[in-house]
Short mmCIF file of C-alpha atoms in Angstrom, two decimals:
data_model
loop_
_atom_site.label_atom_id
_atom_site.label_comp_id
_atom_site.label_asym_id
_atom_site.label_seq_id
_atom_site.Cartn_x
_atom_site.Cartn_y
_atom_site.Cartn_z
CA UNK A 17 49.50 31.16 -27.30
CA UNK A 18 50.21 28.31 -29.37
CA UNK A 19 49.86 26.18 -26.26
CA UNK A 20 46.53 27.25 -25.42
CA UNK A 21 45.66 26.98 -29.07
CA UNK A 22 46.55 23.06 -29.22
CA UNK A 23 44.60 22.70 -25.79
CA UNK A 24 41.46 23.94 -27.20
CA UNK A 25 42.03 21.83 -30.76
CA UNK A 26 41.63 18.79 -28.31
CA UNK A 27 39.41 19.56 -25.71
CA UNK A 28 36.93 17.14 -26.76
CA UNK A 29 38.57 15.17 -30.04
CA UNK A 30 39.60 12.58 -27.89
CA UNK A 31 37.18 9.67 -27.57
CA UNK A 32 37.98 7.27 -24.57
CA UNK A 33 39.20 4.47 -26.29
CA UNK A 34 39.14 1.79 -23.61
CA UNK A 35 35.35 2.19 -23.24
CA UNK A 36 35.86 0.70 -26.55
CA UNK A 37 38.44 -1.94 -26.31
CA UNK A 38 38.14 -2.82 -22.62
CA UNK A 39 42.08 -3.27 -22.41
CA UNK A 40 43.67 -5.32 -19.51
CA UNK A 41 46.41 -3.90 -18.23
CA UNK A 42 48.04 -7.20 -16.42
CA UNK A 43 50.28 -4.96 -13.94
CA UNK A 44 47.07 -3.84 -12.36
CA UNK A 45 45.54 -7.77 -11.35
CA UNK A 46 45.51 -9.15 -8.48
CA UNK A 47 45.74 -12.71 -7.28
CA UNK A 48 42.30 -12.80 -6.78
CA UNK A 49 41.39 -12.48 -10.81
CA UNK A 50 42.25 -16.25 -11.20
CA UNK A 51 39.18 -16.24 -13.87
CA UNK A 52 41.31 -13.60 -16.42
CA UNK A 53 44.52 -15.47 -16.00
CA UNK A 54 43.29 -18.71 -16.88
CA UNK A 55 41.25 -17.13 -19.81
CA UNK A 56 45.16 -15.86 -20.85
CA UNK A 57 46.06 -18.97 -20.31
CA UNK A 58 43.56 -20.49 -22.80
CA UNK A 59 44.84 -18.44 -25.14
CA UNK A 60 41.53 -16.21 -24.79
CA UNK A 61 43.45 -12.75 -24.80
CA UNK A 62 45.76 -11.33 -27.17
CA UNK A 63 48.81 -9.51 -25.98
CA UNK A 64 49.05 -6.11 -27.21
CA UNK A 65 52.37 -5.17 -24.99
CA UNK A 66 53.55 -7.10 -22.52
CA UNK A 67 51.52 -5.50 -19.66
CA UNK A 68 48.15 -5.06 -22.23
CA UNK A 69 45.56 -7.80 -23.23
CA UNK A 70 42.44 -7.87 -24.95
CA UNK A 71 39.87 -10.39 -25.89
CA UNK A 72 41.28 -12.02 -28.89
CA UNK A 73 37.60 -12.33 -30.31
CA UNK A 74 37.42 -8.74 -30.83
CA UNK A 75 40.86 -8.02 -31.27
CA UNK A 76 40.46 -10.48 -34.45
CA UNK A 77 37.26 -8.75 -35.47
CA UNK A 78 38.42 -5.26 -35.49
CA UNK A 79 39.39 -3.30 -38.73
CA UNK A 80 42.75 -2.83 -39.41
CA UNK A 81 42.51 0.60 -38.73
CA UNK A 82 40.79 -0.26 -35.43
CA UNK A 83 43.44 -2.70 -34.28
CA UNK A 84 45.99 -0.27 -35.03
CA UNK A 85 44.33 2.06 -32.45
CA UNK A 86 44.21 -0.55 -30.05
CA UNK A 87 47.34 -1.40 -30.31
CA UNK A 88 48.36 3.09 -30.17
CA UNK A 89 46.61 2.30 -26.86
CA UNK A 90 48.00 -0.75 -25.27
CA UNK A 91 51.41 1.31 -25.77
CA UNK A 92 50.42 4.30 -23.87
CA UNK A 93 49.01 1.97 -20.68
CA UNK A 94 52.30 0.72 -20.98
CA UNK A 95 54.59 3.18 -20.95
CA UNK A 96 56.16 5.00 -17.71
CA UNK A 97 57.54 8.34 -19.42
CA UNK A 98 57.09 7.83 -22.96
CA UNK A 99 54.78 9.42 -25.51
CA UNK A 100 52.63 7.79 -28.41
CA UNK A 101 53.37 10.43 -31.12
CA UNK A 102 53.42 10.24 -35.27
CA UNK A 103 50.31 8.35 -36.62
CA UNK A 104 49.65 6.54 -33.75
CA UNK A 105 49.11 9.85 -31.85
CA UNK A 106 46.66 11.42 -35.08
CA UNK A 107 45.06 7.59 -34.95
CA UNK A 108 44.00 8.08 -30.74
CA UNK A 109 42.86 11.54 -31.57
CA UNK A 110 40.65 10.26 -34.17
CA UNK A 111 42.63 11.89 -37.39
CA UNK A 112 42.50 9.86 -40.35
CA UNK A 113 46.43 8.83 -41.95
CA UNK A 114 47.35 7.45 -45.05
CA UNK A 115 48.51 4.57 -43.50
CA UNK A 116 48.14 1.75 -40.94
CA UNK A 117 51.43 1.65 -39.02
CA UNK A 118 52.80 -1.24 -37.94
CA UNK A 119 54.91 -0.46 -35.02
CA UNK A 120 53.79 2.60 -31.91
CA UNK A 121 56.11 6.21 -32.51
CA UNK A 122 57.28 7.11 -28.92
CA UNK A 123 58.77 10.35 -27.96
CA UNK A 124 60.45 10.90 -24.46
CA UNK A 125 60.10 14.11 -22.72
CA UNK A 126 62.65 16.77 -22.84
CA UNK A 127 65.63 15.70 -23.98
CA UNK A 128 66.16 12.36 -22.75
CA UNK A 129 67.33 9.72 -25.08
CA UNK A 130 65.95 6.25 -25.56
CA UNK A 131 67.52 2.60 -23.71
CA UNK A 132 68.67 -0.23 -26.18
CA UNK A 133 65.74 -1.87 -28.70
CA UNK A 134 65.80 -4.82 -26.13
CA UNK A 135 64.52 -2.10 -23.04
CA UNK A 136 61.50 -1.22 -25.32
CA UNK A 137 58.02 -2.68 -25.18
CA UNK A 138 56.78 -4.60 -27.72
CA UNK A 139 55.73 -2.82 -30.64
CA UNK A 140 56.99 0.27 -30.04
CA UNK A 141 59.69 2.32 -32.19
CA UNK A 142 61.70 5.11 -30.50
CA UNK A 143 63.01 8.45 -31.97
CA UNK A 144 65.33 10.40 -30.13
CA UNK A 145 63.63 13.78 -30.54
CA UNK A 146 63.57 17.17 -28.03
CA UNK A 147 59.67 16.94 -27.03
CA UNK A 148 58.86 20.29 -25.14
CA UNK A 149 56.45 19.54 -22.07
CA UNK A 150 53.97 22.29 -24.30
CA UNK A 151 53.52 19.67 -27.02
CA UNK A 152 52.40 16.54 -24.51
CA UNK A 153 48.98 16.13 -23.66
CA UNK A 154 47.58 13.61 -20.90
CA UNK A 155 44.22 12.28 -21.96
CA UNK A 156 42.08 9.47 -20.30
CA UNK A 157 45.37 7.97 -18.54
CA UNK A 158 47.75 8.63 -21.38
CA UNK A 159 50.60 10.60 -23.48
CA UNK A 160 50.32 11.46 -26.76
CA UNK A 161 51.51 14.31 -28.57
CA UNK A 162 49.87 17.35 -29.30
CA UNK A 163 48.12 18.20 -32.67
CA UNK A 164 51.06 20.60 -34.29
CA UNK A 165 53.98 18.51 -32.89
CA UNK A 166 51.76 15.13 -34.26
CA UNK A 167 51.55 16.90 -37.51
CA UNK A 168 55.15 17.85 -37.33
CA UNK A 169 56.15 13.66 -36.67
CA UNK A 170 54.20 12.63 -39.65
CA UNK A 171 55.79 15.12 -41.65
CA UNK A 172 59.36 14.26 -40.63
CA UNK A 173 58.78 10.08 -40.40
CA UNK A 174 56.23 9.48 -43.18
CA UNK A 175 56.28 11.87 -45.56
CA UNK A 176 54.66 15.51 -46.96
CA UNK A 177 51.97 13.37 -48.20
CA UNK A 178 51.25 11.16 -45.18
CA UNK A 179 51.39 15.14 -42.86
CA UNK A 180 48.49 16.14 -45.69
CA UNK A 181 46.19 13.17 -45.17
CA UNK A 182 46.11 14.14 -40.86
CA UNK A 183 46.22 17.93 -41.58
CA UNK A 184 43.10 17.73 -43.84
CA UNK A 185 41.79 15.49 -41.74
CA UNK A 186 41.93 17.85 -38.42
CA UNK A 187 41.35 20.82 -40.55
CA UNK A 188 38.18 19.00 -41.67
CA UNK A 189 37.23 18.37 -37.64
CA UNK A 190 37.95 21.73 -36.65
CA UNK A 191 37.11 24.36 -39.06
CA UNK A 192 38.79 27.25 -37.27
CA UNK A 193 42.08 25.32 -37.58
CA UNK A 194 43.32 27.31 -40.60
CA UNK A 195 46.44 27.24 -42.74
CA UNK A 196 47.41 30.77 -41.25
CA UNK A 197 47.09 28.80 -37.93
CA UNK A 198 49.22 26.12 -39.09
CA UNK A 199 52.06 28.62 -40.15
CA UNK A 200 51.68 30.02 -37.26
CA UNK A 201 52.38 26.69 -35.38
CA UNK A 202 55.32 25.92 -37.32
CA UNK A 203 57.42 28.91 -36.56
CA UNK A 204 57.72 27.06 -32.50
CA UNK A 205 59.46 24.18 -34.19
CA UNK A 206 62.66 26.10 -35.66
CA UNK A 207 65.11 24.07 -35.55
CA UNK A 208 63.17 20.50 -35.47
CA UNK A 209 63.83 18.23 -38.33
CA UNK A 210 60.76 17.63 -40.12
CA UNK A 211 59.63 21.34 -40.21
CA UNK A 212 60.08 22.08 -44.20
CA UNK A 213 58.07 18.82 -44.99
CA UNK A 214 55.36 19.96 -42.30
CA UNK A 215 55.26 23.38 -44.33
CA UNK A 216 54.71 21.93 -47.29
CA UNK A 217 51.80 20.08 -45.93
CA UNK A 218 50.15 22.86 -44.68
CA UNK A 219 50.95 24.84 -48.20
CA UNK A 220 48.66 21.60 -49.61
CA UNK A 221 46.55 21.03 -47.27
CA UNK A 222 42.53 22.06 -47.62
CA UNK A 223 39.51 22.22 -45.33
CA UNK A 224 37.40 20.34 -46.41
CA UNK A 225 38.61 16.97 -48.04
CA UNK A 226 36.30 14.01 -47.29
CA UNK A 227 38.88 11.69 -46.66
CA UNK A 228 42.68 9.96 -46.70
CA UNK A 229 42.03 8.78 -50.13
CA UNK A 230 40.35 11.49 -51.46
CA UNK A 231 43.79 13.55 -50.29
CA UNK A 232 45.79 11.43 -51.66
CA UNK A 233 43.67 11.45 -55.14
CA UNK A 234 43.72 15.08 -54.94
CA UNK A 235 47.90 15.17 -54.38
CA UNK A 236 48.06 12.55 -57.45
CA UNK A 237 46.63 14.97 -59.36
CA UNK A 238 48.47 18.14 -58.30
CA UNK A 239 51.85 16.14 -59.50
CA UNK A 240 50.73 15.13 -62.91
CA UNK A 241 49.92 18.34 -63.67
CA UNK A 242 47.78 17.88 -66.95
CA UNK A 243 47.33 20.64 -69.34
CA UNK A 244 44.22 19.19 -70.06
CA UNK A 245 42.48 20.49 -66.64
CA UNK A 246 40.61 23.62 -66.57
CA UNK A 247 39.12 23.31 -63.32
CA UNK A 248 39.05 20.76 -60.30
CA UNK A 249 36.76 21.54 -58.10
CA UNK A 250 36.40 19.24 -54.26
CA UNK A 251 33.23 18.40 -52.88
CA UNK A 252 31.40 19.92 -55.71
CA UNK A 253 27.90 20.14 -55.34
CA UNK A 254 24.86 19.54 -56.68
CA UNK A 255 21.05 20.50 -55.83
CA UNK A 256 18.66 18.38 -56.72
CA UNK A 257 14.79 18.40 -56.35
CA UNK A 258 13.24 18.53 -52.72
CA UNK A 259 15.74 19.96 -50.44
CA UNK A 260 18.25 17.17 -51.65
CA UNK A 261 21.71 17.65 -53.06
CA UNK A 262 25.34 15.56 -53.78
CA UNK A 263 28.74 16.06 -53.10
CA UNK A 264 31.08 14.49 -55.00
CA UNK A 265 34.50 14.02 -54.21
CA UNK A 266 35.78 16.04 -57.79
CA UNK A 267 34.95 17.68 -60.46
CA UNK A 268 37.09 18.55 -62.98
CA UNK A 269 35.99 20.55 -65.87
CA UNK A 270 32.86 20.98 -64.79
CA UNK A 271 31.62 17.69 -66.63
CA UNK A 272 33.96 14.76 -65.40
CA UNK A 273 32.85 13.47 -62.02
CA UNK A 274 35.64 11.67 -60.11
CA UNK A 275 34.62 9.52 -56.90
CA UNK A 276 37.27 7.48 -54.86
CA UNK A 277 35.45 4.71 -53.04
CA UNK A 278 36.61 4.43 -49.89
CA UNK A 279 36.05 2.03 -46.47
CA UNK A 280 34.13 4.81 -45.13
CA UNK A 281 31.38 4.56 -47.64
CA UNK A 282 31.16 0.51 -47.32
CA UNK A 283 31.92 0.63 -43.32
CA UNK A 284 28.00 0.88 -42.70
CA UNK A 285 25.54 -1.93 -41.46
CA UNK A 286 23.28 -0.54 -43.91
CA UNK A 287 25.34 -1.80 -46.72
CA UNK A 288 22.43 -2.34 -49.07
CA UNK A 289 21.18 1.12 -48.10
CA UNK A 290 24.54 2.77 -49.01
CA UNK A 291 25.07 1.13 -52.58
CA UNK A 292 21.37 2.00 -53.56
CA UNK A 293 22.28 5.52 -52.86
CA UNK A 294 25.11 5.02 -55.05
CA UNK A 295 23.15 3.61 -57.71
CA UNK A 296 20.50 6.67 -57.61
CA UNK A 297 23.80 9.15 -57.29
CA UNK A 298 25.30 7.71 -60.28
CA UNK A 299 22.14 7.36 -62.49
CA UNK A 300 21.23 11.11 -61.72
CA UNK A 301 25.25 12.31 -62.72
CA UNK A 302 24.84 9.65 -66.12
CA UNK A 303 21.74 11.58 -66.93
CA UNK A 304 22.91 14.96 -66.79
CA UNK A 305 25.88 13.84 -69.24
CA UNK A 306 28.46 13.89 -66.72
CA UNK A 307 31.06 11.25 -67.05
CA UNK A 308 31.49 9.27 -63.26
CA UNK A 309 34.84 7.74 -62.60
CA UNK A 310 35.12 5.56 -59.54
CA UNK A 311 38.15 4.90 -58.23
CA UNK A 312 39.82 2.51 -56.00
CA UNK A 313 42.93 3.56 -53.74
CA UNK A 314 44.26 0.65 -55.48
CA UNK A 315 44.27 2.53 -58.37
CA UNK A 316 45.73 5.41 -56.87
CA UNK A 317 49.10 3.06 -56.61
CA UNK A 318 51.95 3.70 -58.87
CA UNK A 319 52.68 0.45 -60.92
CA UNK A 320 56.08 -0.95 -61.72
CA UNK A 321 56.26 0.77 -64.75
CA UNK A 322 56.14 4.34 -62.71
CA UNK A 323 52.28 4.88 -64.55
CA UNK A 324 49.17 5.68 -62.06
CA UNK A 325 46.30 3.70 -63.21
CA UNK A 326 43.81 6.91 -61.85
CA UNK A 327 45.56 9.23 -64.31
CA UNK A 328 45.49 6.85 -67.22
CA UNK A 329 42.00 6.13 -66.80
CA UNK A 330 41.75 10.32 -66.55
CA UNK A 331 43.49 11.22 -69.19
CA UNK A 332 41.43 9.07 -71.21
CA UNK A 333 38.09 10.64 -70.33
CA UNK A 334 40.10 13.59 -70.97
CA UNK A 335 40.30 13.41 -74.59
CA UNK A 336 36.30 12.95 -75.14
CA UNK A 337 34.13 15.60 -76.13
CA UNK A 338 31.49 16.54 -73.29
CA UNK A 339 28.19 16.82 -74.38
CA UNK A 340 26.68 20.15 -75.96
CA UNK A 341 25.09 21.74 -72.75
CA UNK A 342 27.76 20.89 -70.16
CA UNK A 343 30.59 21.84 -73.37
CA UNK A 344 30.32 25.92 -72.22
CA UNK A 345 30.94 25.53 -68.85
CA UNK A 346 33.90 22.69 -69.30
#
């Protein structure tokens, strides 16, 4: 059951990232593609493995987060047994992580046990892990793990909050996936390492956060644990006139408005479009009385002093008075 269940999580998550990239895998040429290994020659490819190129124009233009899924790739068109797994694995299936990892997670099937650092392919990191053949899928011409034994990696190599970030994320992408689900999922991993963590991500994890950031805000918050907070409510909304309403990413108290600005909202060739939406957003919220905080995940970072500049900045807006008409429902 839990097999079939991960099966029809992916069926169609996975979007074929070498449409995309256009990845050359150099094992596969021929010594009649003279034209490709002169361009390599020219330095007009970047090597992603070994075996993998692509164009180094728009391997250089890509987002971070972009480059990191080229490079999830390059790994799995490399590989002979292996599996990409962890981040890189939520990354190919399109989940968002808290993180952009620097190095490819690879699992072997069963219980076979990784060669010496110097055997492995550039860019990759190995874990010597039991992988049962139920939690490896085979998409477009590559391994990567399942969604449960993904969330499971994440939970075990980067953290409870990292395992959030991708949990809320698929949870987000596929409604029916639902904490019970989760539970559910975590009772086939027994005697993995990782498996508290991964219950304690699914314990914090929600459907419907907007993204890694806004998580990770939301966790931030959880720990501080003010006595000042009433309420915090996600993705409130609000209607406004014509058909037209807002979501905003908190709001606490019903009268302080918190939004983390993320690369999602500024990732747009519209750019000018997006931050005059803004602008309207925040002078209908301003009118209404509502304080607006915007954050930056920079200011979601803990300082060396241990302080988090997001709950400084809260707690300060905290100790205001709201205004009269918003004052009975805060």
């Amino acid at each position: 059951m839990l097999g079939f269940l991960t099966v029809q999580i992916h069926s169609e998550a996975m979007k074929n990232w070498q449409e995309e990239f256009n990845l050359i895998n150099l094992t596969k040429l021929s010594h009649s593609d003279i034209d490709i290994f002169e361009a390599i020659s020219r330095g007009d490819f970047t090597k992603l493995t070994h075996e993998v190129v692509i164009d180094a124009d728009k391997y250089r233009n890509l987002p971070p987060w972009d480059k990191a899924a080229a490079r999830a790739l390059a790994v799995g068109m490399t590989v002979d047994k292996a599996v990409v797994a962890g981040q890189a694995a939520a990354r190919l299936w399109g989940y968002q992580t808290l993180g952009v990892e620097k190095t490819v997670l690879c699992l072997l099937p069963g219980r076979s046990r990784a060669g010496s650092i110097k055997q492995q392919p550039l860019g990759t990191r190995y874990r010597n892990s039991y992988l049962s053949p139920r939690d490896i899928r085979e998409v477009h011409g590559i391994r990567v793990t399942g969604a449960f034994r993904t969330f499971l990696d994440i939970a075990l190599d980067d953290g409870v909050v990292a395992a959030v970030v991708t949990i809320d994320s698929a949870r987000r992408l596929n409604p029916s996936l639902t904490r019970e689900k989760l539970m559910h999922s975590a009772e086939s991993f027994p005697r993995h390492r990782g498996v508290k963590a991964y219950r304690q991500a699914i314990e914090l994890s929600i459907p419907n956060s907007d993204s890694a950031q806004e998580t990770r805000a939301r966790l931030i918050l959880r720990e501080a644990n003010l006595s000042e907070i009433q309420s915090v409510q996600v993705q409130a909304r609000f209607d406004q006139s014509h058909n037209k309403h807002f979501l905003v990413d908190f709001l606490i108290n019903e009268w302080i408005i918190v939004e983390i600005d993320g690369r999602s909202k500024y990732n747009s060739p519209e750019l000018n479009e997006v931050l005059m939406a803004e602008r309207d957003r925040e002078k209908f919220f301003l009118n209404q009385g509502y304080a607006v905080l915007r954050i930056d995940p920079k200011q979601l970072d803990i300082d060396q002093n241990g302080e988090c500049e997001f709950i400084g900045i809260l707690k300060n807006t905290l100790q205001k008075t709201p205004p009269e008409h918003l004052k009975q429902a805060a």
